[in-house]
């Protein structure tokens, strides 16, 4: 094989290998997210357990259904701004819940309600008195960049664009558990609460679609090399043109 053709073959193999590698990576990501979604579904449908029997911050506790007895710390809500839903902008209301037996407070996500960005609406107050709440353990929504600060001691309700346990504890002046509760839709005192897992920007099917595209590109590169190589061999096999001697 001529050296030039060998060079094009090696380049074709290298490019095809890169495309196949990218396709395989997309398939792995699809499998990981499928497993994560299946795990979420299994955990979220188990019977509720007493929160005191779990470590809320542990990865194994994520999306477990739990229950807790106590009362809401009304008037101390965090309003997580810029939460989009069906093309509408709104707020997720996080209200502290004080366990009946004492200890760190639990932030309860009472759901989403529509509200303009310029003048956030104050949510309706949660039910008063001692009660039992249930829901899924999760982490506060991660908005990416943590712009602005969360002020200690209010003012309340406090609009925020990000939220975590240390910041909430600083603002409330009391210990806060390292997870939040996504309040069950059937309990009073909440807003829109059709909780579902968030696999990120892409779900498993999107990853599989991208994998197919990468594999198709690898096949296209190889087929292109084969076609061009055959054409070159045909040209090389033709008899050389002879020039007539000048008269």
mmCIF file of C-alpha atoms in Angstrom:
data_model
loop_
_atom_site.group_PDB
_atom_site.id
_atom_site.type_symbol
_atom_site.label_atom_id
_atom_site.label_comp_id
_atom_site.label_asym_id
_atom_site.label_seq_id
_atom_site.Cartn_x
_atom_site.Cartn_y
_atom_site.Cartn_z
ATOM 1 C CA UNK A 1 0.000 0.000 0.000
ATOM 2 C CA UNK A 2 1.394 3.410 -0.917
ATOM 3 C CA UNK A 3 2.575 5.445 2.027
ATOM 4 C CA UNK A 4 0.084 8.228 1.349
ATOM 5 C CA UNK A 5 -2.849 5.819 1.292
ATOM 6 C CA UNK A 6 -1.631 4.191 4.483
ATOM 7 C CA UNK A 7 -1.554 7.597 6.159
ATOM 8 C CA UNK A 8 -5.185 8.283 5.182
ATOM 9 C CA UNK A 9 -6.164 4.830 6.471
ATOM 10 C CA UNK A 10 -4.565 5.482 9.855
ATOM 11 C CA UNK A 11 -6.239 8.895 10.097
ATOM 12 C CA UNK A 12 -9.611 7.358 9.208
ATOM 13 C CA UNK A 13 -9.205 4.683 11.878
ATOM 14 C CA UNK A 14 -8.231 7.271 14.484
ATOM 15 C CA UNK A 15 -11.224 9.521 13.728
ATOM 16 C CA UNK A 16 -13.630 6.565 13.660
ATOM 17 C CA UNK A 17 -12.229 5.326 16.988
ATOM 18 C CA UNK A 18 -12.848 8.735 18.567
ATOM 19 C CA UNK A 19 -16.454 8.753 17.325
ATOM 20 C CA UNK A 20 -17.047 5.206 18.594
ATOM 21 C CA UNK A 21 -15.543 6.142 21.973
ATOM 22 C CA UNK A 22 -17.873 9.138 22.241
ATOM 23 C CA UNK A 23 -20.843 6.946 21.330
ATOM 24 C CA UNK A 24 -19.912 4.413 24.000
ATOM 25 C CA UNK A 25 -19.589 7.206 26.565
ATOM 26 C CA UNK A 26 -23.098 8.412 25.700
ATOM 27 C CA UNK A 27 -24.427 4.869 26.161
ATOM 28 C CA UNK A 28 -22.743 4.630 29.563
ATOM 29 C CA UNK A 29 -24.326 7.931 30.598
ATOM 30 C CA UNK A 30 -27.712 6.646 29.421
ATOM 31 C CA UNK A 31 -27.305 3.465 31.490
ATOM 32 C CA UNK A 32 -26.234 5.467 34.552
ATOM 33 C CA UNK A 33 -29.248 7.770 34.320
ATOM 34 C CA UNK A 34 -31.626 4.874 33.664
ATOM 35 C CA UNK A 35 -30.329 3.154 36.795
ATOM 36 C CA UNK A 36 -30.660 6.398 38.762
ATOM 37 C CA UNK A 37 -34.260 6.899 37.601
ATOM 38 C CA UNK A 38 -35.123 3.302 38.470
ATOM 39 C CA UNK A 39 -33.577 3.753 41.915
ATOM 40 C CA UNK A 40 -35.551 6.973 42.427
ATOM 41 C CA UNK A 41 -38.781 5.223 41.493
ATOM 42 C CA UNK A 42 -38.086 2.328 43.854
ATOM 43 C CA UNK A 43 -37.129 4.562 46.787
ATOM 44 C CA UNK A 44 -40.012 6.999 46.340
ATOM 45 C CA UNK A 45 -42.643 4.233 46.459
ATOM 46 C CA UNK A 46 -41.458 2.579 49.644
ATOM 47 C CA UNK A 47 -43.537 3.054 52.819
ATOM 48 C CA UNK A 48 -42.602 6.156 54.807
ATOM 49 C CA UNK A 49 -40.150 5.611 57.675
ATOM 50 C CA UNK A 50 -39.435 7.744 60.719
ATOM 51 C CA UNK A 51 -36.869 10.397 59.788
ATOM 52 C CA UNK A 52 -35.093 9.769 63.099
ATOM 53 C CA UNK A 53 -34.003 6.329 61.833
ATOM 54 C CA UNK A 54 -32.037 7.789 58.882
ATOM 55 C CA UNK A 55 -29.100 10.070 58.298
ATOM 56 C CA UNK A 56 -30.756 12.711 56.101
ATOM 57 C CA UNK A 57 -27.470 13.818 54.543
ATOM 58 C CA UNK A 58 -26.389 10.286 53.527
ATOM 59 C CA UNK A 59 -26.539 9.402 49.850
ATOM 60 C CA UNK A 60 -28.484 6.250 50.696
ATOM 61 C CA UNK A 61 -31.273 8.363 52.209
ATOM 62 C CA UNK A 62 -31.852 10.371 49.028
ATOM 63 C CA UNK A 63 -35.453 10.116 47.788
ATOM 64 C CA UNK A 64 -36.577 7.958 50.715
ATOM 65 C CA UNK A 65 -40.115 8.581 51.887
ATOM 66 C CA UNK A 66 -40.037 9.713 55.509
ATOM 67 C CA UNK A 67 -42.369 11.158 58.087
ATOM 68 C CA UNK A 68 -41.792 13.522 60.982
ATOM 69 C CA UNK A 69 -43.940 14.920 63.782
ATOM 70 C CA UNK A 70 -43.608 18.536 64.832
ATOM 71 C CA UNK A 71 -44.774 21.964 63.704
ATOM 72 C CA UNK A 72 -43.919 24.537 61.071
ATOM 73 C CA UNK A 73 -41.885 27.611 61.956
ATOM 74 C CA UNK A 74 -44.352 29.877 60.176
ATOM 75 C CA UNK A 75 -43.134 33.237 58.917
ATOM 76 C CA UNK A 76 -39.570 32.090 58.289
ATOM 77 C CA UNK A 77 -39.839 30.984 54.675
ATOM 78 C CA UNK A 78 -37.093 31.010 52.079
ATOM 79 C CA UNK A 79 -38.488 31.880 48.658
ATOM 80 C CA UNK A 80 -36.366 30.197 45.974
ATOM 81 C CA UNK A 81 -36.800 32.483 42.973
ATOM 82 C CA UNK A 82 -36.781 31.900 39.222
ATOM 83 C CA UNK A 83 -38.188 28.373 39.281
ATOM 84 C CA UNK A 84 -39.638 27.724 35.815
ATOM 85 C CA UNK A 85 -42.663 25.540 35.198
ATOM 86 C CA UNK A 86 -44.490 25.140 31.885
ATOM 87 C CA UNK A 87 -42.891 28.350 30.656
ATOM 88 C CA UNK A 88 -44.024 30.328 33.699
ATOM 89 C CA UNK A 89 -41.776 31.830 36.346
ATOM 90 C CA UNK A 90 -42.464 31.110 39.973
ATOM 91 C CA UNK A 91 -41.179 30.337 43.449
ATOM 92 C CA UNK A 92 -40.575 27.261 45.574
ATOM 93 C CA UNK A 93 -41.404 27.935 49.231
ATOM 94 C CA UNK A 94 -39.125 26.378 51.861
ATOM 95 C CA UNK A 95 -40.500 26.498 55.420
ATOM 96 C CA UNK A 96 -38.605 25.260 58.527
ATOM 97 C CA UNK A 97 -40.237 22.386 60.426
ATOM 98 C CA UNK A 98 -39.417 21.956 64.120
ATOM 99 C CA UNK A 99 -39.328 18.266 65.249
ATOM 100 C CA UNK A 100 -41.481 17.476 68.262
ATOM 101 C CA UNK A 101 -38.524 15.899 70.050
ATOM 102 C CA UNK A 102 -36.203 18.846 69.427
ATOM 103 C CA UNK A 103 -33.000 18.876 67.397
ATOM 104 C CA UNK A 104 -32.112 20.355 64.051
ATOM 105 C CA UNK A 105 -34.902 21.796 61.957
ATOM 106 C CA UNK A 106 -35.982 20.377 58.611
ATOM 107 C CA UNK A 107 -36.547 22.582 55.575
ATOM 108 C CA UNK A 108 -39.808 21.602 53.866
ATOM 109 C CA UNK A 109 -40.310 22.391 50.197
ATOM 110 C CA UNK A 110 -44.038 23.121 50.125
ATOM 111 C CA UNK A 111 -44.109 23.312 46.343
ATOM 112 C CA UNK A 112 -44.216 25.785 43.467
ATOM 113 C CA UNK A 113 -46.492 28.738 42.882
ATOM 114 C CA UNK A 114 -46.498 31.344 40.134
ATOM 115 C CA UNK A 115 -45.006 34.711 41.035
ATOM 116 C CA UNK A 116 -43.421 37.587 39.108
ATOM 117 C CA UNK A 117 -39.669 38.091 39.476
ATOM 118 C CA UNK A 118 -39.878 41.795 40.349
ATOM 119 C CA UNK A 119 -42.288 41.475 43.291
ATOM 120 C CA UNK A 120 -42.264 37.966 44.764
ATOM 121 C CA UNK A 121 -45.568 36.983 46.326
ATOM 122 C CA UNK A 122 -45.581 35.881 49.961
ATOM 123 C CA UNK A 123 -46.868 32.286 50.240
ATOM 124 C CA UNK A 124 -49.884 31.306 52.271
ATOM 125 C CA UNK A 125 -49.044 30.256 55.821
ATOM 126 C CA UNK A 126 -48.630 26.528 56.558
ATOM 127 C CA UNK A 127 -51.010 24.733 58.956
ATOM 128 C CA UNK A 128 -50.512 25.643 62.598
ATOM 129 C CA UNK A 129 -50.001 23.272 65.496
ATOM 130 C CA UNK A 130 -48.319 19.904 65.940
ATOM 131 C CA UNK A 131 -48.800 17.533 63.012
ATOM 132 C CA UNK A 132 -47.162 14.706 61.084
ATOM 133 C CA UNK A 133 -45.735 15.464 57.661
ATOM 134 C CA UNK A 134 -44.482 13.066 54.993
ATOM 135 C CA UNK A 135 -42.472 13.385 51.819
ATOM 136 C CA UNK A 136 -39.278 12.586 49.948
ATOM 137 C CA UNK A 137 -35.818 13.476 51.214
ATOM 138 C CA UNK A 138 -33.832 15.482 48.671
ATOM 139 C CA UNK A 139 -31.293 18.253 48.309
ATOM 140 C CA UNK A 140 -32.189 21.883 47.618
ATOM 141 C CA UNK A 141 -32.250 22.758 43.931
ATOM 142 C CA UNK A 142 -28.762 23.643 42.702
ATOM 143 C CA UNK A 143 -28.929 26.817 40.590
ATOM 144 C CA UNK A 144 -25.233 26.759 39.661
ATOM 145 C CA UNK A 145 -23.688 30.134 40.473
ATOM 146 C CA UNK A 146 -24.387 31.260 44.029
ATOM 147 C CA UNK A 147 -25.150 34.905 43.493
ATOM 148 C CA UNK A 148 -25.984 37.123 46.444
ATOM 149 C CA UNK A 149 -26.012 36.291 50.141
ATOM 150 C CA UNK A 150 -28.556 34.828 52.541
ATOM 151 C CA UNK A 151 -28.983 37.249 55.414
ATOM 152 C CA UNK A 152 -29.045 36.269 59.064
ATOM 153 C CA UNK A 153 -32.296 36.981 60.899
ATOM 154 C CA UNK A 154 -34.327 37.835 57.825
ATOM 155 C CA UNK A 155 -36.124 39.862 56.636
ATOM 156 C CA UNK A 156 -38.817 37.220 56.302
ATOM 157 C CA UNK A 157 -39.867 35.731 54.018
ATOM 158 C CA UNK A 158 -36.411 35.888 52.471
ATOM 159 C CA UNK A 159 -36.096 35.737 48.659
ATOM 160 C CA UNK A 160 -33.049 33.695 47.610
ATOM 161 C CA UNK A 161 -31.610 32.363 44.354
ATOM 162 C CA UNK A 162 -29.782 29.471 46.021
ATOM 163 C CA UNK A 163 -30.120 27.577 49.281
ATOM 164 C CA UNK A 164 -28.229 25.004 51.331
ATOM 165 C CA UNK A 165 -28.236 23.808 54.927
ATOM 166 C CA UNK A 166 -25.320 25.957 56.253
ATOM 167 C CA UNK A 167 -26.765 29.139 54.739
ATOM 168 C CA UNK A 168 -30.237 28.337 56.073
ATOM 169 C CA UNK A 169 -28.852 27.600 59.548
ATOM 170 C CA UNK A 170 -26.969 30.929 59.492
ATOM 171 C CA UNK A 171 -30.141 32.810 58.580
ATOM 172 C CA UNK A 172 -32.380 31.007 61.058
ATOM 173 C CA UNK A 173 -29.909 30.983 63.924
ATOM 174 C CA UNK A 174 -30.569 27.283 64.465
ATOM 175 C CA UNK A 175 -29.197 23.963 63.205
ATOM 176 C CA UNK A 176 -30.719 22.658 59.976
ATOM 177 C CA UNK A 177 -30.694 19.060 58.714
ATOM 178 C CA UNK A 178 -28.586 18.343 55.629
ATOM 179 C CA UNK A 179 -31.567 17.533 53.415
ATOM 180 C CA UNK A 180 -34.948 18.996 52.560
ATOM 181 C CA UNK A 181 -38.364 17.351 52.488
ATOM 182 C CA UNK A 182 -40.442 17.408 49.308
ATOM 183 C CA UNK A 183 -43.895 17.561 50.863
ATOM 184 C CA UNK A 184 -46.390 14.905 49.753
ATOM 185 C CA UNK A 185 -49.035 16.278 47.403
ATOM 186 C CA UNK A 186 -51.882 14.972 49.566
ATOM 187 C CA UNK A 187 -50.911 16.963 52.668
ATOM 188 C CA UNK A 188 -52.304 20.439 53.401
ATOM 189 C CA UNK A 189 -50.313 23.645 53.351
ATOM 190 C CA UNK A 190 -48.570 23.274 50.019
ATOM 191 C CA UNK A 191 -48.725 24.373 46.413
ATOM 192 C CA UNK A 192 -47.978 22.532 43.146
ATOM 193 C CA UNK A 193 -46.134 19.340 44.140
ATOM 194 C CA UNK A 194 -45.840 16.794 41.343
ATOM 195 C CA UNK A 195 -42.309 15.778 42.258
ATOM 196 C CA UNK A 196 -40.234 13.984 39.667
ATOM 197 C CA UNK A 197 -36.521 13.261 39.312
ATOM 198 C CA UNK A 198 -34.335 15.686 37.431
ATOM 199 C CA UNK A 199 -31.741 13.808 35.354
ATOM 200 C CA UNK A 200 -30.116 17.049 34.302
ATOM 201 C CA UNK A 201 -30.101 18.604 30.882
ATOM 202 C CA UNK A 202 -30.334 15.244 29.095
ATOM 203 C CA UNK A 203 -32.370 12.155 29.887
ATOM 204 C CA UNK A 204 -31.381 8.581 28.941
ATOM 205 C CA UNK A 205 -33.138 8.692 25.563
ATOM 206 C CA UNK A 206 -31.310 11.861 24.546
ATOM 207 C CA UNK A 207 -27.982 10.222 25.417
ATOM 208 C CA UNK A 208 -28.892 7.179 23.328
ATOM 209 C CA UNK A 209 -29.825 9.432 20.429
ATOM 210 C CA UNK A 210 -26.457 11.161 20.603
ATOM 211 C CA UNK A 211 -24.719 7.774 20.781
ATOM 212 C CA UNK A 212 -26.446 6.738 17.558
ATOM 213 C CA UNK A 213 -25.254 9.933 15.891
ATOM 214 C CA UNK A 214 -21.640 9.307 16.926
ATOM 215 C CA UNK A 215 -21.765 5.722 15.666
ATOM 216 C CA UNK A 216 -23.297 6.913 12.392
ATOM 217 C CA UNK A 217 -20.454 9.408 11.976
ATOM 218 C CA UNK A 218 -17.908 6.625 12.546
ATOM 219 C CA UNK A 219 -19.567 4.489 9.860
ATOM 220 C CA UNK A 220 -19.697 7.486 7.505
ATOM 221 C CA UNK A 221 -15.979 8.149 7.914
ATOM 222 C CA UNK A 222 -15.068 4.521 7.210
ATOM 223 C CA UNK A 223 -17.419 4.272 4.219
ATOM 224 C CA UNK A 224 -16.050 7.505 2.811
ATOM 225 C CA UNK A 225 -12.494 6.163 3.026
ATOM 226 C CA UNK A 226 -13.529 2.909 1.331
ATOM 227 C CA UNK A 227 -15.226 4.719 -1.566
ATOM 228 C CA UNK A 228 -12.340 7.127 -2.103
ATOM 229 C CA UNK A 229 -9.783 4.336 -1.814
ATOM 230 C CA UNK A 230 -11.550 2.255 -4.465
ATOM 231 C CA UNK A 231 -11.714 5.201 -6.814
ATOM 232 C CA UNK A 232 -8.016 5.810 -6.346
ATOM 233 C CA UNK A 233 -7.188 2.157 -7.067
ATOM 234 C CA UNK A 234 -9.248 2.255 -10.265
ATOM 235 C CA UNK A 235 -7.423 5.361 -11.403
ATOM 236 C CA UNK A 236 -4.084 3.732 -10.600
ATOM 237 C CA UNK A 237 -5.012 0.638 -12.648
ATOM 238 C CA UNK A 238 -5.752 2.579 -15.834
ATOM 239 C CA UNK A 239 -2.993 2.411 -18.543
ATOM 240 C CA UNK A 240 -0.898 5.500 -18.637
ATOM 241 C CA UNK A 241 -1.775 7.938 -21.366
ATOM 242 C CA UNK A 242 0.660 7.823 -24.225
ATOM 243 C CA UNK A 243 1.586 10.906 -26.083
ATOM 244 C CA UNK A 244 2.049 10.694 -29.849
ATOM 245 C CA UNK A 245 5.532 11.621 -31.132
ATOM 246 C CA UNK A 246 5.649 14.990 -32.703
ATOM 247 C CA UNK A 247 5.755 15.042 -36.526
#
